[in-house]
PDB file of C-alpha atoms in Angstrom:
ATOM      1  CA  MET A 279      29.431  68.975  19.448  1.00 60.00           C
ATOM      2  CA  THR A 280      30.922  65.689  20.074  1.00 60.00           C
ATOM      3  CA  ASN A 281      32.484  64.938  23.499  1.00 58.00           C
ATOM      4  CA  LYS A 282      36.231  65.073  21.855  1.00 57.00           C
ATOM      5  CA  GLU A 283      34.998  68.842  20.661  1.00 61.00           C
ATOM      6  CA  ARG A 284      33.864  70.049  24.063  1.00 61.00           C
ATOM      7  CA  ARG A 285      36.729  68.594  25.616  1.00 64.00           C
ATOM      8  CA  ALA A 286      39.258  70.767  23.020  1.00 58.00           C
ATOM      9  CA  LEU A 287      37.161  73.891  23.573  1.00 56.00           C
ATOM     10  CA  SER A 288      37.612  73.489  27.353  1.00 59.00           C
ATOM     11  CA  ILE A 289      41.193  73.023  27.244  1.00 59.00           C
ATOM     12  CA  THR A 290      41.835  76.097  24.867  1.00 57.00           C
ATOM     13  CA  ILE A 291      39.476  78.408  27.318  1.00 57.00           C
ATOM     14  CA  ALA A 292      41.461  77.089  30.279  1.00 54.00           C
ATOM     15  CA  THR A 293      44.734  77.767  28.561  1.00 56.00           C
ATOM     16  CA  CYS A 294      43.681  81.270  27.591  1.00 52.00           C
ATOM     17  CA  GLY A 295      42.490  82.104  31.087  1.00 54.00           C
ATOM     18  CA  ILE A 296      45.977  81.010  32.488  1.00 50.00           C
ATOM     19  CA  MET A 297      47.801  83.380  30.048  1.00 55.00           C
ATOM     20  CA  LEU A 298      45.452  86.497  31.100  1.00 47.00           C
ATOM     21  CA  ILE A 299      45.987  85.622  34.901  1.00 48.00           C
ATOM     22  CA  GLY A 300      49.851  85.311  33.745  1.00 50.00           C
ATOM     23  CA  SER A 301      49.560  88.765  31.915  1.00 50.00           C
ATOM     24  CA  GLY A 302      47.856  90.406  34.894  1.00 50.00           C
ATOM     25  CA  LEU A 303      50.539  89.257  37.367  1.00 42.00           C
ATOM     26  CA  ILE A 304      53.393  90.425  35.056  1.00 43.00           C
ATOM     27  CA  MET A 305      51.673  93.800  34.760  1.00 44.00           C
ATOM     28  CA  THR A 306      51.106  94.056  38.467  1.00 46.00           C
ATOM     29  CA  THR A 307      54.347  93.240  39.048  1.00 45.00           C
ATOM     30  CA  THR A 308      56.015  95.639  36.329  1.00 46.00           C
ATOM     31  CA  ASN A 309      54.137  98.498  37.573  1.00 50.00           C
ATOM     32  CA  THR A 310      54.798  98.204  41.326  1.00 50.00           C
ATOM     33  CA  THR A 311      56.706 101.246  42.739  1.00 54.00           C
ATOM     34  CA  THR A 312      59.057 100.976  46.031  1.00 55.00           C
ATOM     35  CA  VAL A 313      58.927 104.023  48.176  1.00 54.00           C
ATOM     36  CA  LYS A 314      61.430 104.442  50.794  1.00 57.00           C
ATOM     37  CA  LYS A 315      61.001 106.712  53.857  1.00 57.00           C
ATOM     38  CA  GLN A 316      63.684 108.259  55.885  1.00 60.00           C
ATOM     39  CA  TYR A 317      62.882 108.730  59.757  1.00 55.00           C
ATOM     40  CA  SER A 318      65.128 110.574  62.011  1.00 58.00           C
ATOM     41  CA  VAL A 319      64.889 110.023  65.718  1.00 52.00           C
ATOM     42  CA  GLU A 320      66.283 112.363  68.157  1.00 57.00           C
ATOM     43  CA  ILE A 321      67.231 110.939  71.571  1.00 53.00           C
ATOM     44  CA  THR A 322      67.548 114.113  74.194  1.00 52.00           C
ATOM     45  CA  GLN A 323      68.870 113.278  77.571  1.00 51.00           C
ATOM     46  CA  LYS A 324      67.556 115.279  80.223  1.00 50.00           C
ATOM     47  CA  ARG A 325      70.018 116.094  82.909  1.00 53.00           C
ATOM     48  CA  VAL A 326      68.586 116.323  86.443  1.00 48.00           C
ATOM     49  CA  ALA A 327      70.641 118.302  88.883  1.00 45.00           C
ATOM     50  CA  SER A 328      71.520 116.520  92.078  1.00 45.00           C
ATOM     51  CA  ALA A 329      71.576 118.582  95.358  1.00 41.00           C
ATOM     52  CA  LYS A 330      72.417 116.204  97.920  1.00 51.00           C
ATOM     53  CA  VAL A 331      74.071 117.661 100.890  1.00 49.00           C
ATOM     54  CA  ASN A 332      76.531 114.496 101.053  1.00 57.00           C
ATOM     55  CA  LEU A 333      77.903 115.807  97.792  1.00 83.00           C
ATOM     56  CA  ILE A 334      79.291 118.860  98.875  1.00 91.00           C
ATOM     57  CA  LYS A 335      82.968 118.228  99.227  1.00 93.00           C
ATOM     58  CA  LEU A 336      85.744 121.136 100.301  1.00 95.00           C
ATOM     59  CA  LYS A 337      89.342 121.852  99.126  1.00 94.00           C
ATOM     60  CA  ASP A 338      92.492 121.962 101.251  1.00 96.00           C
ATOM     61  CA  MET A 339      93.323 125.466 100.584  1.00 97.00           C
ATOM     62  CA  GLU A 340      96.639 127.148 100.771  1.00 96.00           C
ATOM     63  CA  LEU A 341      97.723 131.013 100.604  1.00 96.00           C
ATOM     64  CA  GLU A 342     100.878 132.870 100.888  1.00 93.00           C
ATOM     65  CA  VAL A 343     101.277 134.932 104.255  1.00 92.00           C
ATOM     66  CA  GLY A 344     100.043 138.475 103.641  1.00 88.00           C
ATOM     67  CA  ASN A 345      97.362 137.803 101.067  1.00 93.00           C
ATOM     68  CA  PRO A 346      93.796 138.455 101.245  1.00 95.00           C
ATOM     69  CA  LEU A 347      91.135 135.628 101.947  1.00 96.00           C
ATOM     70  CA  SER A 348      88.632 134.601  99.533  1.00 96.00           C
ATOM     71  CA  ILE A 349      85.126 135.195 100.506  1.00 95.00           C
ATOM     72  CA  ASN A 350      83.853 133.623  97.455  1.00 96.00           C
ATOM     73  CA  VAL A 351      82.106 130.126  98.844  1.00 96.00           C
ATOM     74  CA  GLN A 352      82.813 128.229  95.556  1.00 95.00           C
ATOM     75  CA  ASP A 353      86.529 128.448  95.741  1.00 96.00           C
ATOM     76  CA  TYR A 354      86.393 126.263  98.622  1.00 97.00           C
ATOM     77  CA  LEU A 355      84.620 123.505  96.958  1.00 96.00           C
ATOM     78  CA  GLU A 356      85.893 120.645  95.382  1.00 93.00           C
ATOM     79  CA  ASN A 357      82.661 119.902  93.161  1.00 92.00           C
ATOM     80  CA  PRO A 358      80.630 123.102  92.855  1.00 92.00           C
ATOM     81  CA  LYS A 359      79.427 122.123  89.270  1.00 90.00           C
ATOM     82  CA  GLU A 360      77.598 119.032  90.672  1.00 90.00           C
ATOM     83  CA  LEU A 361      75.816 121.267  93.429  1.00 92.00           C
ATOM     84  CA  ASP A 362      72.504 122.928  92.776  1.00 91.00           C
ATOM     85  CA  ALA A 363      72.419 126.624  92.822  1.00 91.00           C
ATOM     86  CA  SER A 364      70.026 126.925  95.443  1.00 92.00           C
ATOM     87  CA  VAL A 365      72.470 124.692  97.571  1.00 93.00           C
ATOM     88  CA  ILE A 366      75.373 126.904  96.777  1.00 93.00           C
ATOM     89  CA  LYS A 367      73.562 130.028  97.566  1.00 93.00           C
ATOM     90  CA  ALA A 368      72.275 128.431 101.093  1.00 94.00           C
ATOM     91  CA  LEU A 369      76.006 127.863 102.345  1.00 95.00           C
ATOM     92  CA  LYS A 370      77.375 129.425 104.802  1.00 96.00           C
ATOM     93  CA  LEU A 371      81.685 130.328 105.251  1.00 97.00           C
ATOM     94  CA  ASP A 372      83.225 130.820 107.629  1.00 97.00           C
ATOM     95  CA  THR A 373      87.019 131.791 107.928  1.00 96.00           C
ATOM     96  CA  SER A 374      87.276 133.596 111.417  1.00 96.00           C
ATOM     97  CA  THR A 375      89.674 131.173 112.748  1.00 95.00           C
ATOM     98  CA  ILE A 376      92.627 131.914 109.813  1.00 97.00           C
ATOM     99  CA  ASN A 377      95.357 134.556 111.158  1.00 96.00           C
ATOM    100  CA  ALA A 378      96.236 135.539 107.173  1.00 95.00           C
ATOM    101  CA  SER A 379      99.509 137.193 108.387  1.00 93.00           C
ATOM    102  CA  GLU A 380     100.822 134.008 110.340  1.00 94.00           C
ATOM    103  CA  PRO A 381     102.122 131.014 108.696  1.00 94.00           C
ATOM    104  CA  GLY A 382     100.426 127.770 109.698  1.00 96.00           C
ATOM    105  CA  THR A 383      97.545 125.180 109.335  1.00 97.00           C
ATOM    106  CA  TYR A 384      94.013 126.351 110.123  1.00 98.00           C
ATOM    107  CA  THR A 385      90.517 125.204 109.925  1.00 97.00           C
ATOM    108  CA  TYR A 386      87.677 126.890 107.772  1.00 97.00           C
ATOM    109  CA  THR A 387      83.954 126.058 108.162  1.00 97.00           C
ATOM    110  CA  ILE A 388      81.047 125.676 105.408  1.00 96.00           C
ATOM    111  CA  GLN A 389      77.743 125.535 106.883  1.00 95.00           C
ATOM    112  CA  PHE A 390      74.598 123.977 104.820  1.00 94.00           C
ATOM    113  CA  LYS A 391      71.273 124.171 106.856  1.00 91.00           C
ATOM    114  CA  LYS A 392      72.226 122.327 110.296  1.00 91.00           C
ATOM    115  CA  LYS A 393      75.257 120.697 109.061  1.00 92.00           C
ATOM    116  CA  LYS A 394      78.873 121.781 109.151  1.00 94.00           C
ATOM    117  CA  TYR A 395      81.866 120.791 107.032  1.00 95.00           C
ATOM    118  CA  ASN A 396      85.421 121.501 108.104  1.00 96.00           C
ATOM    119  CA  GLY A 397      88.202 122.027 105.550  1.00 96.00           C
ATOM    120  CA  THR A 398      91.873 122.767 106.127  1.00 97.00           C
ATOM    121  CA  PHE A 399      93.746 126.185 105.069  1.00 98.00           C
ATOM    122  CA  THR A 400      97.708 126.401 105.178  1.00 97.00           C
ATOM    123  CA  ILE A 401      98.990 129.940 105.245  1.00 96.00           C
ATOM    124  CA  LYS A 402     102.535 129.397 103.662  1.00 95.00           C
ATOM    125  CA  GLU A 403     105.744 131.746 104.351  1.00 87.00           C
ATOM    126  CA  LYS A 404     106.332 134.261 101.540  1.00 83.00           C
ATOM    127  CA  GLN A 405     108.780 133.355  98.986  1.00 87.00           C
ATOM    128  CA  LEU A 406     111.699 135.592  99.547  1.00 88.00           C
ATOM    129  CA  PRO A 407     114.290 136.555  96.841  1.00 90.00           C
ATOM    130  CA  GLN A 408     117.294 134.572  96.581  1.00 90.00           C
ATOM    131  CA  MET A 409     120.497 136.330  98.321  1.00 90.00           C
ATOM    132  CA  GLN A 410     124.031 135.634  98.589  1.00 92.00           C
ATOM    133  CA  PHE A 411     125.505 137.782 101.659  1.00 95.00           C
ATOM    134  CA  THR A 412     129.202 139.052 101.865  1.00 96.00           C
ATOM    135  CA  LEU A 413     130.137 139.686 105.543  1.00 97.00           C
ATOM    136  CA  LYS A 414     132.682 142.217 106.585  1.00 96.00           C
ATOM    137  CA  GLU A 415     135.654 141.110 108.844  1.00 96.00           C
ATOM    138  CA  ILE A 416     135.335 143.924 111.839  1.00 96.00           C
ATOM    139  CA  SER A 417     137.781 145.294 114.066  1.00 96.00           C
ATOM    140  CA  ILE A 418     136.919 147.339 117.067  1.00 96.00           C
ATOM    141  CA  PRO A 419     138.819 148.508 120.417  1.00 96.00           C
ATOM    142  CA  LYS A 420     137.859 146.910 123.567  1.00 95.00           C
ATOM    143  CA  GLY A 421     134.739 147.818 125.364  1.00 94.00           C
ATOM    144  CA  THR A 422     133.146 149.286 122.091  1.00 94.00           C
ATOM    145  CA  ALA A 423     129.416 148.549 122.075  1.00 95.00           C
ATOM    146  CA  LEU A 424     128.032 146.475 119.119  1.00 96.00           C
ATOM    147  CA  SER A 425     126.463 147.733 116.577  1.00 95.00           C
ATOM    148  CA  THR A 426     122.753 146.007 115.437  1.00 94.00           C
ATOM    149  CA  ASP A 427     122.611 147.553 112.221  1.00 95.00           C
ATOM    150  CA  LEU A 428     122.914 144.868 109.050  1.00 95.00           C
ATOM    151  CA  SER A 429     124.503 147.250 107.250  1.00 94.00           C
ATOM    152  CA  THR A 430     127.737 147.426 109.664  1.00 95.00           C
ATOM    153  CA  TYR A 431     128.063 143.858 109.022  1.00 97.00           C
ATOM    154  CA  VAL A 432     127.072 143.099 105.392  1.00 96.00           C
ATOM    155  CA  VAL A 433     128.582 144.358 102.170  1.00 96.00           C
ATOM    156  CA  GLN A 434     125.521 144.223 100.060  1.00 94.00           C
ATOM    157  CA  THR A 435     122.570 146.942 100.368  1.00 93.00           C
ATOM    158  CA  LEU A 436     119.655 145.284 101.797  1.00 93.00           C
ATOM    159  CA  THR A 437     116.129 145.933 100.778  1.00 93.00           C
ATOM    160  CA  ASP A 438     113.596 146.370 103.818  1.00 93.00           C
ATOM    161  CA  GLU A 439     111.869 142.933 103.093  1.00 90.00           C
ATOM    162  CA  VAL A 440     115.429 141.295 103.054  1.00 94.00           C
ATOM    163  CA  LYS A 441     116.307 143.120 106.237  1.00 94.00           C
ATOM    164  CA  ASN A 442     112.563 141.984 108.236  1.00 92.00           C
ATOM    165  CA  ASN A 443     113.726 138.256 106.980  1.00 92.00           C
ATOM    166  CA  THR A 444     117.107 138.538 108.085  1.00 96.00           C
ATOM    167  CA  THR A 445     118.796 137.728 111.648  1.00 96.00           C
ATOM    168  CA  LEU A 446     122.089 139.003 112.915  1.00 97.00           C
ATOM    169  CA  ASP A 447     123.736 136.943 115.855  1.00 97.00           C
ATOM    170  CA  LEU A 448     126.403 138.633 117.913  1.00 97.00           C
ATOM    171  CA  SER A 449     125.880 136.082 120.944  1.00 96.00           C
ATOM    172  CA  SER A 450     129.372 134.682 120.712  1.00 96.00           C
ATOM    173  CA  VAL A 451     131.224 138.398 120.568  1.00 97.00           C
ATOM    174  CA  ASN A 452     132.668 139.493 124.021  1.00 96.00           C
ATOM    175  CA  ALA A 453     133.533 143.265 123.240  1.00 95.00           C
ATOM    176  CA  ALA A 454     134.979 143.612 126.813  1.00 95.00           C
ATOM    177  CA  GLU A 455     137.726 140.867 126.239  1.00 95.00           C
ATOM    178  CA  VAL A 456     140.314 141.002 123.742  1.00 96.00           C
ATOM    179  CA  GLY A 457     140.195 137.960 121.044  1.00 96.00           C
ATOM    180  CA  VAL A 458     138.724 136.913 117.755  1.00 97.00           C
ATOM    181  CA  TYR A 459     134.952 136.048 117.510  1.00 98.00           C
ATOM    182  CA  GLN A 460     132.646 134.879 115.277  1.00 97.00           C
ATOM    183  CA  TYR A 461     129.378 136.346 114.412  1.00 97.00           C
ATOM    184  CA  THR A 462     126.712 135.060 111.924  1.00 97.00           C
ATOM    185  CA  VAL A 463     123.733 136.382 109.753  1.00 97.00           C
ATOM    186  CA  SER A 464     120.900 133.876 108.790  1.00 97.00           C
ATOM    187  CA  TYR A 465     118.608 134.334 105.901  1.00 95.00           C
ATOM    188  CA  ASN A 466     115.875 132.303 103.983  1.00 91.00           C
ATOM    189  CA  GLY A 467     117.525 129.120 105.337  1.00 91.00           C
ATOM    190  CA  GLN A 468     121.114 130.115 104.927  1.00 95.00           C
ATOM    191  CA  THR A 469     123.760 131.148 107.442  1.00 96.00           C
ATOM    192  CA  PHE A 470     126.512 133.115 106.591  1.00 97.00           C
ATOM    193  CA  VAL A 471     129.899 133.646 108.912  1.00 97.00           C
ATOM    194  CA  SER A 472     132.575 136.137 109.598  1.00 97.00           C
ATOM    195  CA  THR A 473     134.699 137.456 112.272  1.00 97.00           C
ATOM    196  CA  ILE A 474     134.891 140.643 114.656  1.00 97.00           C
ATOM    197  CA  ASN A 475     138.508 141.074 116.191  1.00 97.00           C
ATOM    198  CA  VAL A 476     138.424 142.613 119.775  1.00 97.00           C
ATOM    199  CA  TYR A 477     141.766 144.590 120.399  1.00 96.00           C
ATOM    200  CA  ASN A 478     143.363 146.478 123.207  1.00 93.00           C
ATOM    201  CA  GLN A 479     143.841 150.242 122.520  1.00 84.00           C
ATOM    202  CA  THR A 480     146.756 151.645 123.764  1.00 76.00           C
ATOM    203  CA  VAL A 481     146.049 155.271 125.386  1.00 65.00           C
ATOM    204  CA  ILE A 482     148.874 157.566 124.432  1.00 65.00           C
ATOM    205  CA  THR A 483     149.504 160.477 126.299  1.00 61.00           C
ATOM    206  CA  PRO A 484     150.776 163.453 124.797  1.00 64.00           C
ATOM    207  CA  ASN A 485     154.113 165.246 126.048  1.00 63.00           C
ATOM    208  CA  THR A 486     153.326 168.162 128.195  1.00 56.00           C
ATOM    209  CA  PRO A 487     155.743 170.812 127.176  1.00 60.00           C
ATOM    210  CA  GLU A 488     158.429 172.084 129.957  1.00 59.00           C
ATOM    211  CA  VAL A 489     157.425 175.409 131.421  1.00 57.00           C
ATOM    212  CA  LYS A 490     160.570 177.933 132.276  1.00 60.00           C
ATOM    213  CA  PRO A 491     160.322 180.412 134.890  1.00 61.00           C
ATOM    214  CA  GLU A 492     160.342 183.854 133.255  1.00 63.00           C
ATOM    215  CA  PRO A 493     163.409 186.073 134.254  1.00 63.00           C
ATOM    216  CA  GLU A 494     162.764 188.571 136.827  1.00 64.00           C
ATOM    217  CA  LYS A 495     162.442 191.910 135.126  1.00 62.00           C
ATOM    218  CA  PRO A 496     164.278 194.882 136.763  1.00 61.00           C
ATOM    219  CA  SER A 497     162.193 197.492 138.584  1.00 58.00           C
ATOM    220  CA  THR A 498     161.785 200.858 136.952  1.00 57.00           C
ATOM    221  CA  GLU A 499     160.777 202.675 140.281  1.00 56.00           C
ATOM    222  CA  GLU A 500     163.531 204.677 141.989  1.00 55.00           C
ATOM    223  CA  LYS A 501     164.504 203.951 145.756  1.00 55.00           C
ATOM    224  CA  VAL A 502     164.252 207.194 147.846  1.00 54.00           C
ATOM    225  CA  GLU A 503     166.580 207.080 150.588  1.00 57.00           C
ATOM    226  CA  GLU A 504     165.520 208.216 154.121  1.00 57.00           C
ATOM    227  CA  PRO A 505     167.777 210.774 155.437  1.00 58.00           C
ATOM    228  CA  THR A 506     169.922 209.660 158.372  1.00 59.00           C
ATOM    229  CA  ALA A 507     169.354 211.289 161.643  1.00 57.00           C
ATOM    230  CA  PRO A 508     172.655 213.110 162.910  1.00 58.00           C
ATOM    231  CA  ALA A 509     174.632 211.435 165.241  1.00 55.00           C
ATOM    232  CA  THR A 510     174.226 212.954 168.667  1.00 54.00           C
ATOM    233  CA  THR A 511     177.322 213.536 171.042  1.00 52.00           C
ATOM    234  CA  GLU A 512     177.507 213.286 174.952  1.00 45.00           C
TER     235      GLU A 512
END
């Protein structure tokens, strides 16, 4: 073979090789399969209970007079959910200084180990029913003792609860002197006023009937005349 023929054969073989390589690349690219996988990631947040002593916060408590005090320590805490159960269990509540039957402001104590926390407890006045009183105008004779019974002065029929919270003031009334005086009845922040008239009572003495003497009755007894002695002659 001549050099020219050899060059032509080499070019032909090289060309065929390039074509084969390209075909392989095309086949590889065509047969490639893409697989997509999904992965889920779950993030769990672990809650760690904080049981620090300085997290104890107390409420300002209120209660209406006459109601029982709670003995549940959690009712007195501002943040019971922030405290560990073991801390709450160790708390000691002291309400011994509170008088639930007397309105006023008191102090309660919660102790944790050796540390004490003080809170405020207010006992409020009981909410009374609303009332409008109608008072009577009273007239009494001079020297009459004044009644302290509310029903003597108030038109309405009062319940025991209302009576116990009502004040009758007769201090301006002088029943020993004739005149018109004011008296007051106070209830639930309201004051009602009326009058008492003290008058001078005239004593009337009834007429005594005239008693006439009875006529003398004739005597039914017969008088016996005594015989007279004969006259004597000298």
